[in-house]
Amino acid sequence: MNWAREKEEKINLQTPHSGYHWESYYRRFFEGWYFRVTLPKTQENFAFMYSIEDPQGCQVYSGGGAQILAPNDDYFCRTFPNVNNFWAWRNDLGLGHWRNTFLSIKPRYLKPQDFDNYIEEGYQVTANLHQGKLYDPATGYYYKWQYHIKPVYGWGNLGFPQQATAGYLSFLPIFEPGWQVLMARGLASGWIEWKGKLYEFENSPAYGEKNWGGAFPERWFWINCNAFEGASDLSLTAVGGRRKVLGFTESVGLIGVHYQGIFYEFVPWNCHIRWEVSPWGNWLMNAQNKEWEIVLRGTTLRQGTLLRAPTQRGLDFCCRETLKGDLFLQLRSRVSSEVIIEANSSLAGLEVGGNCWEDIWKI
């Protein structure tokens, strides 16, 4: 594949909101990114979560963070106190943060070899590259990773402009927070070194999304998977949450499925969405519009891992996630009753977060 073709694919698959959102506001602000790679051969996952808070600096919660959710729901977090060592592109997916470096230049994207040579701790991400190294003072390990990504699905039908996940109104500052799936499916090739073990992979499923605003929702759940048994082309992201809209709160859900080049979208403006989600262990969603209906069932007996997320009190433990959840998906035509796809996975991402999770959340 030549460079011109790669550039064309990048343009076609880049979603709205791929660029950095901060506009030098002197108000509470965060932007966060989530990147996941699944290793079906070893039945493992890695998720990398990056955030920047109050980038103007000199605020109580100014700073950055990098979190890793690793095999067996293992977890690591490293903070980046200096916001001036963060960089991000305004119009494309590109960001990075240096914690320790031999360089005296303004932080920016580096060629992979230069990053490896001159950055002691940090990370950098684009639509096609993910690279980083972090030191764990508790164990003495360096966690390192470098892999290239070929995007397959953004958020929308192939060959058409990609969509804003939360709809066209997401371009207006009325929702809190904003949310965008950057890449529903990609193919990742490279390596990750974790606690002395080297994980090498080729064309493994990859995923990316982001949030931005003042803080995460009051309450939410999340289901994600692009490694289904016998359905290598299938990708799913589903979410429900209580978000702020012009000072009010509303419960809203969404399901997006990519399969064989087609995007099946279930959103509040085209269907009815229902869910019944436990404080932990069980996720049930169903939705239907004029053409399609979908059922999702996620379960886990694993304890999951507590993760940090940007809150009004800064980066704080407020959600629980596993990357080895069990998931059943069925997509059916309402016109012909034909089952379009029925699939299972034991490598699903399942999460709950926020407050008020004493009882089952049912809508």
XYZ file of C-alpha atoms in Angstrom:
363
model
C 0.000 0.000 0.000
C 1.540 3.326 -1.039
C 1.616 6.553 0.964
C -1.141 8.235 -1.063
C -3.505 5.328 -0.380
C -2.663 5.395 3.343
C -3.351 9.119 3.455
C -6.667 8.647 1.644
C -7.766 5.943 4.107
C -6.799 8.115 7.050
C -8.925 10.986 5.739
C -11.897 8.733 4.981
C -11.871 7.050 8.378
C -11.042 10.018 10.591
C -14.030 10.828 12.748
C -15.284 14.210 13.898
C -13.778 15.304 17.214
C -10.486 13.535 16.489
C -8.538 16.691 17.334
C -7.836 18.291 20.702
C -10.747 20.334 22.113
C -9.226 22.649 24.691
C -9.647 26.333 23.761
C -7.646 27.955 26.594
C -10.727 28.151 28.793
C -10.108 29.121 32.396
C -12.660 26.672 33.693
C -12.563 23.041 34.775
C -11.606 20.974 31.723
C -10.314 17.522 30.892
C -9.727 15.507 27.769
C -9.213 11.760 27.939
C -8.383 8.977 25.467
C -8.865 5.205 25.635
C -6.981 2.776 23.399
C -7.351 -0.989 23.517
C -5.626 -3.880 21.766
C -6.908 -7.464 22.027
C -4.681 -10.516 21.621
C -7.038 -13.373 20.655
C -4.273 -15.992 20.430
C -3.365 -15.575 24.097
C -6.858 -14.427 25.181
C -5.461 -11.216 26.641
C -6.097 -7.482 26.407
C -4.282 -4.232 27.050
C -6.008 -0.874 27.511
C -4.168 2.449 27.689
C -5.939 5.498 29.150
C -4.496 8.998 28.897
C -5.844 12.256 30.302
C -4.977 15.921 30.645
C -6.727 18.153 33.187
C -6.843 21.945 33.439
C -4.149 22.399 30.756
C -3.804 26.109 31.537
C -1.708 25.057 34.529
C -1.406 26.402 38.070
C -4.772 24.871 39.059
C -5.405 22.387 41.857
C -5.958 19.511 39.432
C -3.658 20.559 36.596
C -1.714 17.601 35.246
C -1.894 14.450 33.196
C -2.186 10.741 33.755
C -1.509 7.440 32.033
C -3.246 4.239 33.117
C -2.762 0.709 31.841
C -5.208 -2.162 32.281
C -3.245 -5.323 31.513
C -3.713 -9.121 31.399
C -5.644 -10.611 34.326
C -7.089 -7.137 34.996
C -3.705 -5.973 36.301
C -3.373 -2.194 36.666
C -0.814 0.611 36.648
C -1.082 4.403 36.860
C 1.562 7.094 36.370
C 0.957 10.829 36.771
C 2.404 13.634 34.626
C 2.513 16.764 36.813
C 3.858 19.145 34.137
C 1.076 20.164 31.715
C 3.629 21.997 29.579
C 5.058 18.658 28.502
C 1.746 17.667 26.897
C 1.080 18.170 23.195
C -1.893 17.432 20.915
C -2.953 18.159 17.363
C -5.942 20.401 16.840
C -7.380 18.834 13.672
C -6.172 15.221 13.721
C -5.701 12.448 16.230
C -2.292 13.077 17.719
C -1.220 13.525 21.342
C 1.598 12.803 23.720
C 3.047 13.617 27.108
C 6.668 13.535 28.270
C 7.399 12.848 31.914
C 11.182 12.645 31.724
C 13.287 13.531 28.716
C 16.799 14.439 27.638
C 15.381 17.014 25.196
C 14.984 20.742 25.769
C 12.642 21.327 22.812
C 8.932 22.012 22.959
C 7.039 18.686 23.203
C 5.812 17.348 19.860
C 5.460 14.179 17.855
C 8.785 12.397 17.339
C 9.843 9.714 14.937
C 9.609 6.374 16.782
C 13.382 5.943 16.954
C 13.864 9.488 18.289
C 11.177 8.920 20.898
C 12.917 5.734 21.978
C 16.296 7.464 22.173
C 15.369 10.715 23.921
C 12.232 10.144 26.015
C 12.830 8.391 29.335
C 9.124 8.281 30.202
C 6.120 9.269 28.146
C 3.786 8.275 25.344
C 2.686 9.371 21.885
C -0.331 8.363 19.809
C -1.567 9.028 16.279
C -4.161 7.284 14.141
C -1.444 4.896 12.943
C 1.103 4.664 15.786
C 1.009 4.033 19.527
C 4.244 4.172 21.504
C 5.284 4.671 25.097
C 7.408 3.769 28.097
C 6.626 4.221 31.784
C 8.593 3.421 34.936
C 6.982 1.699 37.902
C 8.860 2.784 41.054
C 7.075 0.132 43.125
C 8.432 -2.803 41.101
C 11.353 -1.345 39.162
C 9.811 -2.447 35.862
C 9.696 -0.335 32.731
C 6.488 -0.901 30.779
C 7.061 -0.315 27.064
C 4.990 -0.583 23.913
C 5.130 0.229 20.235
C 2.663 -0.854 17.608
C 1.321 0.389 14.306
C -2.385 0.496 13.518
C -4.285 0.146 10.286
C -7.776 1.626 10.849
C -10.606 -0.519 9.492
C -13.761 1.132 10.872
C -14.134 4.634 12.237
C -17.727 5.420 13.234
C -20.003 5.016 10.233
C -20.383 3.197 6.938
C -17.291 2.541 4.847
C -16.911 4.929 1.932
C -18.995 7.640 3.591
C -18.089 10.566 5.872
C -17.609 9.337 9.416
C -20.112 10.392 12.067
C -20.035 12.147 15.393
C -20.902 9.448 17.930
C -23.266 11.702 19.870
C -24.827 13.264 16.751
C -24.521 16.662 15.116
C -25.412 18.515 18.325
C -22.144 17.281 19.819
C -20.435 20.091 17.901
C -22.162 22.537 20.262
C -20.993 22.926 23.879
C -24.294 21.740 25.356
C -23.446 18.175 26.412
C -21.275 17.300 29.390
C -19.101 15.441 28.705
C -18.509 14.947 24.983
C -17.820 11.436 23.693
C -16.484 10.091 20.402
C -15.525 6.641 19.169
C -12.374 7.326 17.171
C -11.864 3.847 15.734
C -14.351 1.018 16.184
C -11.880 -1.429 14.725
C -8.285 -1.413 13.615
C -5.503 -3.939 13.065
C -2.528 -3.500 15.381
C 0.931 -4.994 14.835
C 3.869 -4.600 17.188
C 4.759 -5.426 20.773
C 4.040 -4.649 24.423
C 6.448 -5.379 27.269
C 4.678 -5.899 30.590
C 6.399 -6.990 33.806
C 9.272 -8.628 31.993
C 7.100 -10.485 29.475
C 7.079 -9.542 25.783
C 3.765 -9.753 23.947
C 4.207 -9.684 20.173
C 1.206 -9.498 17.855
C 0.187 -8.961 14.248
C -3.166 -7.677 12.951
C -4.762 -7.825 16.395
C -8.068 -5.990 16.971
C -7.622 -2.402 18.180
C -10.072 0.241 19.409
C -10.001 3.935 20.356
C -12.342 6.529 21.880
C -12.232 9.845 23.750
C -14.107 12.119 26.180
C -13.817 15.814 26.964
C -15.505 18.416 29.144
C -15.715 19.263 32.830
C -16.002 15.734 34.264
C -17.246 12.233 33.472
C -21.020 11.562 33.636
C -22.866 11.232 36.926
C -23.326 7.523 36.172
C -22.564 5.301 33.191
C -21.924 1.823 31.835
C -19.959 0.696 28.781
C -19.752 -2.437 26.626
C -17.104 -2.899 23.947
C -15.824 -5.804 21.878
C -14.203 -6.368 18.494
C -12.919 -9.920 19.084
C -15.884 -12.255 18.634
C -15.673 -16.006 18.099
C -16.143 -16.830 14.415
C -16.930 -13.207 13.455
C -13.604 -11.464 12.917
C -15.183 -8.463 11.184
C -17.653 -7.639 13.951
C -17.218 -4.636 16.265
C -19.554 -3.360 18.974
C -19.652 -0.356 21.262
C -22.607 0.347 23.560
C -23.054 2.823 26.387
C -25.608 4.306 28.716
C -25.205 7.277 31.003
C -26.662 10.212 32.861
C -25.158 13.322 31.298
C -25.715 17.041 31.650
C -27.512 18.979 28.913
C -27.674 22.748 29.403
C -27.629 22.309 33.171
C -30.169 19.483 33.237
C -29.488 15.750 33.398
C -30.829 13.012 31.138
C -30.339 9.265 30.754
C -29.244 8.380 27.251
C -27.991 5.206 25.575
C -26.380 4.210 22.298
C -25.405 1.015 20.447
C -23.162 0.921 17.388
C -22.281 -2.194 15.366
C -19.886 -2.463 12.417
C -20.148 -5.626 10.338
C -19.136 -6.383 6.751
C -18.743 -2.709 5.913
C -22.164 -1.697 7.248
C -22.805 0.467 10.290
C -25.869 -0.402 12.375
C -26.656 2.544 14.627
C -29.135 2.583 17.497
C -29.439 6.063 18.997
C -32.184 7.982 20.813
C -33.299 9.805 17.668
C -33.922 6.649 15.611
C -35.015 3.934 18.069
C -36.055 2.856 21.543
C -33.209 1.702 23.790
C -33.687 -0.203 27.025
C -31.236 -1.565 29.553
C -30.998 -3.376 32.843
C -27.525 -3.111 34.350
C -26.417 -4.334 37.776
C -23.934 -2.489 39.975
C -21.538 -5.178 38.730
C -21.737 -8.478 36.888
C -24.664 -8.151 34.470
C -25.323 -5.872 31.480
C -28.486 -6.283 29.375
C -29.415 -3.980 26.500
C -31.908 -4.144 23.662
C -32.959 -1.683 21.010
C -35.079 -1.596 17.885
C -35.804 0.789 15.053
C -37.835 0.391 11.847
C -35.308 -1.965 10.242
C -33.309 -3.738 12.958
C -33.365 -4.992 16.509
C -30.439 -5.931 18.709
C -29.933 -7.752 21.994
C -26.767 -7.591 24.118
C -26.007 -9.652 27.224
C -22.784 -9.089 29.096
C -21.770 -11.021 32.212
C -18.710 -11.564 34.346
C -17.743 -13.441 37.483
C -14.463 -11.531 37.661
C -13.989 -8.853 40.275
C -12.849 -6.282 37.729
C -10.403 -3.450 38.344
C -10.984 -0.013 39.816
C -9.915 2.728 37.388
C -9.445 6.447 37.711
C -11.409 8.969 35.650
C -11.535 12.791 35.583
C -14.034 14.085 38.144
C -14.740 17.453 39.726
C -12.152 16.360 42.315
C -9.533 15.512 39.723
C -8.419 12.063 38.576
C -10.141 9.703 41.004
C -11.222 6.065 41.360
C -14.830 6.036 40.182
C -15.303 3.102 37.786
C -14.755 -0.641 37.537
C -13.811 -2.535 34.373
C -12.856 -5.959 33.127
C -11.415 -6.777 29.707
C -12.401 -10.443 29.897
C -16.172 -10.218 30.107
C -18.564 -12.633 28.406
C -20.795 -11.103 25.749
C -23.650 -12.335 23.550
C -24.864 -10.260 20.596
C -27.759 -10.880 18.255
C -28.713 -8.520 15.418
C -31.938 -9.291 13.558
C -33.898 -7.760 10.678
C -37.364 -6.575 11.726
C -38.549 -6.787 8.127
C -37.644 -10.420 7.407
C -36.833 -11.700 10.939
C -33.504 -12.884 9.506
C -30.651 -13.078 12.011
C -27.907 -10.898 10.533
C -25.324 -11.883 13.113
C -25.258 -13.893 16.315
C -21.942 -14.045 18.113
C -20.225 -14.574 21.457
C -17.002 -13.379 23.033
C -15.086 -13.929 26.257
C -12.883 -10.882 25.590
C -15.398 -8.078 26.025
C -14.767 -4.841 27.850
C -17.441 -4.316 30.518
C -17.554 -1.259 32.778
C -19.698 0.635 35.246
C -18.870 4.040 36.673
C -20.061 7.018 38.656
C -22.441 7.207 41.597
C -25.752 5.689 42.709
C -24.984 2.061 41.865
C -26.654 0.511 44.922
C -29.466 -0.964 42.818
C -30.046 -2.255 39.295
C -30.296 0.563 36.748
C -33.294 -0.192 34.574
C -34.779 1.870 31.765
